[in-house]
GROMACS .gro file of C-alpha atoms in nm:
model
  420
    1MET     CA    1   8.760  11.955  12.775
    2VAL     CA    2   9.012  11.829  13.031
    3ILE     CA    3   9.077  11.494  12.863
    4THR     CA    4   9.170  11.661  12.533
    5ASP     CA    5   9.381  11.941  12.683
    6PRO     CA    6   9.751  11.849  12.645
    7ASP     CA    7   9.833  12.052  12.957
    8THR     CA    8   9.631  11.801  13.159
    9TYR     CA    9   9.882  11.528  13.087
   10VAL     CA   10  10.182  11.721  13.214
   11LYS     CA   11  10.042  11.627  13.557
   12GLY     CA   12   9.916  11.282  13.463
   13VAL     CA   13   9.633  11.091  13.297
   14PRO     CA   14   9.299  11.203  13.451
   15HIS     CA   15   9.190  10.851  13.550
   16GLU     CA   16   8.935  10.970  13.807
   17LEU     CA   17   8.761  11.185  13.546
   18LEU     CA   18   8.767  10.901  13.291
   19ALA     CA   19   8.616  10.665  13.550
   20ARG     CA   20   8.338  10.914  13.628
   21LEU     CA   21   8.261  10.964  13.260
   22ARG     CA   22   8.267  10.586  13.208
   23ARG     CA   23   8.014  10.536  13.487
   24GLU     CA   24   7.783  10.809  13.360
   25SER     CA   25   7.786  10.704  12.996
   26PRO     CA   26   8.008  10.453  12.815
   27VAL     CA   27   7.987  10.662  12.496
   28VAL     CA   28   7.990  11.038  12.554
   29TRP     CA   29   7.995  11.344  12.325
   30LEU     CA   30   8.301  11.562  12.390
   31ASP     CA   31   8.447  11.847  12.186
   32GLY     CA   32   8.309  11.730  11.852
   33PHE     CA   33   8.352  11.354  11.883
   34TRP     CA   34   8.214  11.047  12.055
   35ALA     CA   35   8.452  10.921  12.326
   36VAL     CA   36   8.421  10.543  12.366
   37LEU     CA   37   8.530  10.461  12.719
   38ARG     CA   38   8.440  10.101  12.805
   39HIS     CA   39   8.647   9.798  12.714
   40ALA     CA   40   8.369   9.606  12.539
   41ASP     CA   41   8.270   9.905  12.325
   42VAL     CA   42   8.630   9.979  12.229
   43ARG     CA   43   8.669   9.620  12.110
   44ARG     CA   44   8.344   9.650  11.917
   45VAL     CA   45   8.464   9.960  11.733
   46LEU     CA   46   8.812   9.828  11.657
   47ARG     CA   47   8.703   9.495  11.513
   48ASP     CA   48   8.458   9.642  11.259
   49PRO     CA   49   8.635   9.864  11.003
   50ALA     CA   50   8.335   9.847  10.770
   51VAL     CA   51   8.134  10.052  11.021
   52PHE     CA   52   8.415  10.237  11.200
   53SER     CA   53   8.666  10.343  10.936
   54SER     CA   54   9.033  10.435  10.979
   55GLN     CA   55   9.048  10.573  10.626
   56LEU     CA   56   8.761  10.821  10.605
   57GLY     CA   57   8.915  11.083  10.834
   58GLY     CA   58   9.238  10.924  10.954
   59THR     CA   59   9.310  10.807  11.308
   60GLN     CA   60   9.378  11.136  11.488
   61ILE     CA   61   9.113  11.350  11.656
   62ARG     CA   62   9.211  11.664  11.470
   63ASP     CA   63   9.120  11.655  11.102
   64PRO     CA   64   9.390  11.692  10.837
   65ALA     CA   65   9.405  12.058  10.737
   66THR     CA   66   9.338  12.013  10.366
   67PRO     CA   67   9.199  11.749  10.128
   68GLU     CA   68   9.557  11.697  10.007
   69ASP     CA   69   9.671  11.629  10.365
   70LEU     CA   70   9.387  11.378  10.410
   71LYS     CA   71   9.491  11.204  10.090
   72TYR     CA   72   9.846  11.188  10.225
   73VAL     CA   73   9.755  11.028  10.560
   74ARG     CA   74   9.533  10.774  10.383
   75ARG     CA   75   9.845  10.630  10.219
   76MET     CA   76   9.970  10.505  10.556
   77MET     CA   77   9.877  10.154  10.669
   78LEU     CA   78   9.758  10.293  11.003
   79ASN     CA   79   9.490  10.490  10.817
   80MET     CA   80   9.380  10.220  10.571
   81ASP     CA   81   9.077   9.994  10.568
   82PRO     CA   82   9.052   9.652  10.404
   83PRO     CA   83   9.138   9.540  10.144
   84GLU     CA   84   9.431   9.780  10.103
   85HIS     CA   85   9.528   9.738  10.468
   86ALA     CA   86   9.514   9.359  10.448
   87ARG     CA   87   9.747   9.352  10.146
   88LEU     CA   88  10.023   9.555  10.310
   89ARG     CA   89   9.986   9.384  10.646
   90GLY     CA   90  10.010   9.045  10.478
   91LEU     CA   91  10.335   9.141  10.306
   92LEU     CA   92  10.478   9.272  10.633
   93THR     CA   93  10.379   8.956  10.818
   94LYS     CA   94  10.568   8.751  10.559
   95ALA     CA   95  10.873   8.976  10.600
   96PHE     CA   96  10.894   8.903  10.975
   97THR     CA   97  11.020   8.551  10.914
   98PRO     CA   98  11.091   8.321  11.212
   99ARG     CA   99  11.463   8.353  11.136
  100ALA     CA  100  11.446   8.733  11.132
  101VAL     CA  101  11.247   8.747  11.457
  102ALA     CA  102  11.485   8.502  11.629
  103LYS     CA  103  11.782   8.712  11.524
  104LEU     CA  104  11.615   9.029  11.652
  105THR     CA  105  11.527   8.863  11.984
  106ASP     CA  106  11.886   8.758  12.047
  107ARG     CA  107  12.019   9.103  11.962
  108ILE     CA  108  11.757   9.281  12.173
  109HIS     CA  109  11.869   9.098  12.486
  110GLY     CA  110  12.230   9.188  12.413
  111TRP     CA  111  12.152   9.554  12.349
  112ALA     CA  112  11.946   9.582  12.668
  113ARG     CA  113  12.231   9.445  12.880
  114ASP     CA  114  12.480   9.672  12.703
  115LEU     CA  115  12.267   9.983  12.761
  116VAL     CA  116  12.210   9.908  13.129
  117GLY     CA  117  12.565   9.786  13.180
  118ALA     CA  118  12.702  10.113  13.041
  119VAL     CA  119  12.548  10.308  13.332
  120ALA     CA  120  12.575  10.046  13.607
  121ASP     CA  121  12.889  10.192  13.766
  122ALA     CA  122  12.751  10.546  13.771
  123GLY     CA  123  12.495  10.474  14.039
  124GLU     CA  124  12.233  10.688  13.868
  125CYS     CA  125  12.090  10.767  13.525
  126ASP     CA  126  11.794  10.911  13.344
  127PHE     CA  127  11.612  10.588  13.265
  128ALA     CA  128  11.397  10.753  12.998
  129LYS     CA  129  11.712  10.845  12.805
  130VAL     CA  130  11.875  10.502  12.850
  131ALA     CA  131  11.559  10.314  12.753
  132ALA     CA  132  11.501  10.530  12.443
  133ASP     CA  133  11.794  10.367  12.264
  134LEU     CA  134  11.655  10.012  12.273
  135PRO     CA  135  11.364  10.067  12.029
  136LEU     CA  136  11.596  10.275  11.810
  137LEU     CA  137  11.848   9.992  11.788
  138THR     CA  138  11.570   9.744  11.717
  139LEU     CA  139  11.414   9.956  11.443
  140ALA     CA  140  11.753  10.020  11.286
  141GLU     CA  141  11.798   9.643  11.268
  142VAL     CA  142  11.450   9.593  11.118
  143PHE     CA  143  11.521   9.845  10.842
  144GLY     CA  144  11.889   9.773  10.795
  145VAL     CA  145  11.963  10.134  10.892
  146PRO     CA  146  12.328  10.199  10.991
  147GLU     CA  147  12.352  10.215  11.369
  148GLN     CA  148  12.493  10.570  11.366
  149ASP     CA  149  12.179  10.691  11.186
  150ARG     CA  150  11.934  10.552  11.443
  151ARG     CA  151  11.903  10.880  11.634
  152LEU     CA  152  11.732  11.031  11.332
  153MET     CA  153  11.429  10.826  11.433
  154TYR     CA  154  11.445  10.979  11.781
  155ASP     CA  155  11.410  11.329  11.636
  156TRP     CA  156  11.143  11.228  11.384
  157SER     CA  157  10.923  11.063  11.646
  158ASN     CA  158  10.971  11.361  11.880
  159ARG     CA  159  10.849  11.599  11.613
  160VAL     CA  160  10.548  11.390  11.512
  161ILE     CA  161  10.427  11.258  11.848
  162GLY     CA  162  10.551  11.554  12.052
  163TYR     CA  163  10.414  11.831  11.830
  164GLN     CA  164  10.218  11.965  12.132
  165ASP     CA  165  10.535  11.984  12.343
  166ALA     CA  166  10.754  12.290  12.284
  167GLU     CA  167  11.079  12.096  12.336
  168TYR     CA  168  10.998  11.790  12.128
  169ALA     CA  169  10.832  11.978  11.840
  170VAL     CA  170  11.171  12.122  11.734
  171SER     CA  171  11.382  11.815  11.819
  172ALA     CA  172  11.714  11.823  11.629
  173THR     CA  173  11.973  11.626  11.826
  174VAL     CA  174  12.161  11.469  11.532
  175ARG     CA  175  12.468  11.639  11.384
  176ALA     CA  176  12.579  11.587  11.025
  177ASP     CA  177  12.931  11.480  11.128
  178GLU     CA  178  12.788  11.187  11.328
  179VAL     CA  179  12.598  11.007  11.053
  180THR     CA  180  12.625  10.850  10.708
  181GLU     CA  181  12.617  11.035  10.378
  182LEU     CA  182  12.261  10.914  10.330
  183ALA     CA  183  12.163  11.082  10.656
  184ARG     CA  184  12.354  11.400  10.577
  185THR     CA  185  12.154  11.436  10.258
  186ALA     CA  186  11.834  11.408  10.463
  187LEU     CA  187  11.955  11.652  10.727
  188ALA     CA  188  12.019  11.909  10.455
  189VAL     CA  189  11.642  11.938  10.407
  190ARG     CA  190  11.544  11.920  10.775
  191PRO     CA  191  11.292  12.201  10.836
  192ALA     CA  192  11.347  12.479  11.085
  193PRO     CA  193  11.088  12.670  11.289
  194GLY     CA  194  10.919  12.958  11.108
  195PRO     CA  195  10.927  13.323  11.218
  196ASP     CA  196  10.661  13.241  11.477
  197GLY     CA  197  10.877  12.960  11.619
  198VAL     CA  198  10.637  12.692  11.497
  199MET     CA  199  10.745  12.390  11.294
  200PRO     CA  200  10.552  12.283  10.982
  201ASP     CA  201  10.277  12.027  11.047
  202PRO     CA  202  10.454  11.690  11.089
  203ARG     CA  203  10.144  11.507  10.966
  204THR     CA  204  10.208  11.641  10.618
  205ARG     CA  205  10.472  11.525  10.375
  206GLU     CA  206  10.602  11.882  10.356
  207GLY     CA  207  10.645  11.884  10.733
  208MET     CA  208  10.883  11.584  10.732
  209PRO     CA  209  11.101  11.627  10.419
  210ASP     CA  210  11.410  11.486  10.593
  211LEU     CA  211  11.233  11.164  10.688
  212TYR     CA  212  11.102  11.115  10.337
  213ALA     CA  213  11.438  11.196  10.177
  214TYR     CA  214  11.599  10.927  10.391
  215ALA     CA  215  11.317  10.675  10.337
  216THR     CA  216  11.319  10.719   9.959
  217ALA     CA  217  11.692  10.668   9.932
  218LEU     CA  218  11.684  10.371  10.171
  219GLY     CA  219  11.397  10.204   9.985
  220GLU     CA  220  11.572  10.240   9.651
  221TYR     CA  221  11.891  10.101   9.801
  222LYS     CA  222  11.708   9.802   9.952
  223ARG     CA  223  11.544   9.729   9.619
  224GLU     CA  224  11.884   9.705   9.447
  225ASN     CA  225  12.096   9.576   9.738
  226PRO     CA  226  11.878   9.363   9.967
  227GLY     CA  227  12.029   9.240  10.292
  228ASP     CA  228  11.897   8.999  10.554
  229ASP     CA  229  11.692   9.254  10.749
  230VAL     CA  230  11.312   9.254  10.769
  231MET     CA  231  11.263   9.537  10.522
  232SER     CA  232  11.484   9.369  10.265
  233ASN     CA  233  11.258   9.066  10.304
  234LEU     CA  234  10.961   9.293  10.246
  235MET     CA  235  11.104   9.436   9.926
  236ARG     CA  236  11.154   9.084   9.789
  237HIS     CA  237  10.801   8.958   9.854
  238VAL     CA  238  10.517   8.972   9.605
  239ASP     CA  239  10.148   8.982   9.691
  240ASP     CA  240   9.879   8.743   9.565
  241GLU     CA  241   9.845   8.944   9.246
  242GLY     CA  242  10.217   8.949   9.176
  243GLY     CA  243  10.274   9.305   9.299
  244ARG     CA  244  10.552   9.428   9.524
  245VAL     CA  245  10.578   9.702   9.780
  246SER     CA  246  10.634  10.028   9.595
  247ILE     CA  247  10.886  10.290   9.701
  248ALA     CA  248  10.595  10.515   9.802
  249GLU     CA  249  10.455  10.236  10.022
  250PHE     CA  250  10.800  10.173  10.168
  251GLU     CA  251  10.830  10.543  10.256
  252ASN     CA  252  10.505  10.537  10.449
  253LEU     CA  253  10.592  10.212  10.624
  254PHE     CA  254  10.922  10.370  10.723
  255TRP     CA  255  10.730  10.667  10.866
  256LEU     CA  256  10.497  10.435  11.057
  257PHE     CA  257  10.770  10.219  11.208
  258SER     CA  258  11.005  10.510  11.280
  259VAL     CA  259  10.737  10.699  11.466
  260ALA     CA  260  10.470  10.461  11.598
  261GLY     CA  261  10.707  10.166  11.636
  262ASN     CA  262  10.949  10.379  11.832
  263GLU     CA  263  10.735  10.602  12.046
  264THR     CA  264  10.500  10.347  12.201
  265LEU     CA  265  10.783  10.139  12.345
  266ARG     CA  266  10.996  10.440  12.427
  267ASN     CA  267  10.718  10.560  12.659
  268GLY     CA  268  10.617  10.213  12.773
  269LEU     CA  269  10.961  10.139  12.918
  270PRO     CA  270  10.994  10.439  13.153
  271GLY     CA  271  10.621  10.420  13.224
  272GLY     CA  272  10.665  10.060  13.335
  273MET     CA  273  10.962  10.157  13.549
  274LEU     CA  274  10.764  10.436  13.716
  275ALA     CA  275  10.486  10.187  13.789
  276LEU     CA  276  10.734   9.960  13.964
  277LEU     CA  277  10.896  10.245  14.154
  278SER     CA  278  10.553  10.358  14.274
  279HIS     CA  279  10.480  10.006  14.403
  280ARG     CA  280  10.788   9.887  14.591
  281SER     CA  281  10.642   9.551  14.693
  282GLN     CA  282  10.583   9.466  14.328
  283TYR     CA  283  10.942   9.561  14.239
  284ARG     CA  284  11.079   9.343  14.518
  285ALA     CA  285  10.861   9.051  14.411
  286LEU     CA  286  11.021   9.073  14.065
  287LEU     CA  287  11.367   9.087  14.217
  288ALA     CA  288  11.291   8.766  14.403
  289ASP     CA  289  11.119   8.581  14.118
  290ARG     CA  290  11.199   8.648  13.750
  291SER     CA  291  10.919   8.415  13.639
  292LEU     CA  292  10.680   8.702  13.724
  293LEU     CA  293  10.834   8.924  13.455
  294PRO     CA  294  10.605   8.833  13.160
  295GLY     CA  295  10.297   8.909  13.369
  296ALA     CA  296  10.461   9.225  13.501
  297VAL     CA  297  10.515   9.351  13.147
  298GLU     CA  298  10.146   9.298  13.065
  299GLU     CA  299  10.045   9.491  13.376
  300MET     CA  300  10.285   9.773  13.291
  301LEU     CA  301  10.127   9.796  12.947
  302ARG     CA  302   9.777   9.806  13.098
  303TRP     CA  303   9.850  10.040  13.388
  304TRP     CA  304  10.057  10.293  13.191
  305THR     CA  305   9.891  10.263  12.844
  306PRO     CA  306  10.135  10.457  12.619
  307VAL     CA  307   9.891  10.534  12.334
  308MET     CA  308   9.583  10.689  12.495
  309HIS     CA  309   9.335  10.696  12.206
  310PHE     CA  310   9.270  10.645  11.835
  311ARG     CA  311   8.999  10.779  11.611
  312ARG     CA  312   8.761  10.610  11.373
  313THR     CA  313   8.484  10.762  11.157
  314ALA     CA  314   8.137  10.610  11.138
  315THR     CA  315   8.044  10.500  10.787
  316GLN     CA  316   7.674  10.462  10.869
  317ASP     CA  317   7.421  10.538  11.139
  318ILE     CA  318   7.487  10.297  11.426
  319ARG     CA  319   7.377  10.244  11.784
  320LEU     CA  320   7.653  10.181  12.037
  321SER     CA  321   7.568  10.123  12.405
  322ASP     CA  322   7.230  10.291  12.364
  323VAL     CA  323   7.385  10.597  12.196
  324ASP     CA  324   7.292  10.691  11.839
  325ILE     CA  325   7.596  10.768  11.625
  326ARG     CA  326   7.550  10.923  11.283
  327ALA     CA  327   7.738  10.850  10.964
  328GLY     CA  328   8.040  11.082  10.944
  329ASP     CA  329   8.073  11.126  11.323
  330LYS     CA  330   8.418  11.099  11.479
  331VAL     CA  331   8.440  10.800  11.714
  332VAL     CA  332   8.744  10.801  11.945
  333VAL     CA  333   8.834  10.487  12.140
  334TRP     CA  334   9.002  10.579  12.469
  335PHE     CA  335   9.250  10.306  12.566
  336SER     CA  336   9.345  10.480  12.892
  337SER     CA  337   8.985  10.434  13.003
  338ALA     CA  338   8.922  10.087  12.860
  339ASN     CA  339   9.233   9.950  13.029
  340ARG     CA  340   9.091  10.051  13.368
  341ASP     CA  341   8.734   9.943  13.308
  342GLU     CA  342   8.606   9.797  13.634
  343ALA     CA  343   8.367   9.576  13.436
  344LEU     CA  344   8.669   9.370  13.323
  345PHE     CA  345   8.955   9.451  13.561
  346PRO     CA  346   8.888   9.402  13.934
  347ASP     CA  347   9.029   9.693  14.135
  348PRO     CA  348   9.151   9.849  13.809
  349ASP     CA  349   9.364  10.126  13.963
  350ARG     CA  350   9.574   9.871  14.151
  351PHE     CA  351   9.908   9.780  13.991
  352ASP     CA  352   9.936   9.403  14.025
  353ILE     CA  353  10.205   9.211  13.837
  354THR     CA  354  10.019   8.882  13.903
  355ARG     CA  355   9.695   9.007  13.744
  356ALA     CA  356   9.542   8.732  13.531
  357PRO     CA  357   9.374   8.736  13.296
  358ASN     CA  358   9.494   9.073  13.166
  359ASP     CA  359   9.307   9.148  12.847
  360HIS     CA  360   9.438   9.501  12.800
  361LEU     CA  361   9.397   9.685  12.471
  362THR     CA  362   9.733   9.861  12.462
  363PHE     CA  363   9.820   9.699  12.129
  364GLY     CA  364   9.472   9.751  11.991
  365HIS     CA  365   9.231   9.486  11.866
  366GLY     CA  366   9.099   9.357  11.536
  367PRO     CA  367   9.262   9.408  11.194
  368HIS     CA  368   9.485   9.691  11.320
  369PHE     CA  369   9.624   9.494  11.616
  370CYS     CA  370   9.985   9.610  11.652
  371LEU     CA  371  10.213   9.412  11.421
  372GLY     CA  372  10.508   9.485  11.653
  373ALA     CA  373  10.342   9.363  11.975
  374GLN     CA  374  10.564   9.056  12.003
  375LEU     CA  375  10.885   9.256  11.958
  376ALA     CA  376  10.763   9.521  12.202
  377ARG     CA  377  10.710   9.257  12.469
  378VAL     CA  378  11.053   9.109  12.399
  379GLN     CA  379  11.213   9.452  12.442
  380MET     CA  380  11.032   9.525  12.767
  381ARG     CA  381  11.124   9.189  12.916
  382ALA     CA  382  11.485   9.227  12.805
  383MET     CA  383  11.522   9.578  12.948
  384PHE     CA  384  11.369   9.498  13.287
  385GLU     CA  385  11.560   9.173  13.313
  386ALA     CA  386  11.881   9.370  13.258
  387VAL     CA  387  11.782   9.628  13.521
  388LEU     CA  388  11.698   9.361  13.778
  389ASP     CA  389  12.016   9.164  13.709
  390LEU     CA  390  12.265   9.451  13.680
  391LEU     CA  391  12.124   9.730  13.898
  392GLY     CA  392  11.918   9.546  14.157
  393GLU     CA  393  11.675   9.767  14.345
  394VAL     CA  394  11.651  10.121  14.211
  395GLU     CA  395  11.464  10.426  14.337
  396LEU     CA  396  11.355  10.765  14.209
  397ALA     CA  397  11.630  11.024  14.212
  398GLY     CA  398  11.419  11.324  14.110
  399GLU     CA  399  11.085  11.432  13.972
  400PRO     CA  400  10.973  11.262  13.649
  401VAL     CA  401  10.907  11.501  13.360
  402ARG     CA  402  10.600  11.418  13.154
  403LEU     CA  403  10.538  11.483  12.785
  404ARG     CA  404  10.285  11.752  12.700
  405SER     CA  405  10.055  11.543  12.480
  406ASN     CA  406   9.696  11.427  12.481
  407PHE     CA  407   9.789  11.131  12.259
  408GLN     CA  408  10.104  10.969  12.402
  409ASN     CA  409  10.133  10.899  12.774
  410GLY     CA  410  10.501  10.990  12.776
  411LEU     CA  411  10.793  11.052  13.008
  412LYS     CA  412  11.073  11.278  12.888
  413SER     CA  413  11.284  11.221  13.200
  414LEU     CA  414  11.290  10.960  13.478
  415PRO     CA  415  11.593  11.000  13.711
  416ILE     CA  416  11.679  10.685  13.905
  417ARG     CA  417  11.962  10.574  14.135
  418TRP     CA  418  12.088  10.254  14.293
  419ARG     CA  419  12.367  10.126  14.515
  420ARG     CA  420  12.689  10.058  14.331
   0.00000   0.00000   0.00000
């Protein structure tokens, strides 16, 4: 099917096809799963984990290869249902203290201006490459990771999210002489492609031994030597029953933040820029009036939609929009479709930075609503504010290069230029 073929997305999201499918049936059977395409139905699925489970089969369309692999993915907060999910999320929420968030916000604005300022005199850059460093710097701050080790997260997220892309699947941009001893120990166990050129499955623990080696050592260090970062806060907290986050839980949270917390914003930033560059009047309106920026960020998130879908598994027979779903069926909510549902968004294919209300589902809905949504918005506002202030009006300087993925709506390259 076109909407599940990763080659489709090298050209772009098939919005016309999604709109046709949405008109014909809001819930449609495709390639072994139910695709949920309308905004109201997506919200219905996401807010009811008792009926639509994240844990039963995980949150990806493709099933884990073995029962052991399924057990592994179920340890991640992304693939948990209540009450286990609520416990970990509650501890994380406590760790993001107002003081920690305020500190992060101040630093994010400084990093954004530094990153843009570093290329301002050149007159051109690859915006996808420049923007990629902002979420890495932010995540390094959240975890208390040394700044020189942050690029490890770039490679890890490439391998996990970009497993369908030949370039990203083997990403290994970090050299041992550039990083800390902790990172060198992890790099020593970084996997290499097999004889067939294929990397081990990054959704298994065995496929990401370098990430887990780093996470284990970092978690143990934080337990004994807590700092003032968010993850040190997390390691100090106890839950309602007096328990703390275990090293195993810390490892999986590190995986989740390093990959999901990085990749969504890393693709949202160049995606938002491409939206502006494709709509010059909207870009110029922002140049003239910075008060439009918060609304512009929401429209970028809706129009681009970095994460295109997530899976649930039905726990019981259920009827959804006049379609009978059976217990055990895969149910896949399609954010790229829901965010352009004409039932909620007038003229949904139009990019409009003044759109209000803008109830997009880019950060999800219900108990799994993205914990990092606030920081993601801060980073997007900071980066575009820096571009507007330091570069002025920019334009495309070459063809964008899209990620080969049916999961992440990604840009690997976005060349831009401006007048110096």
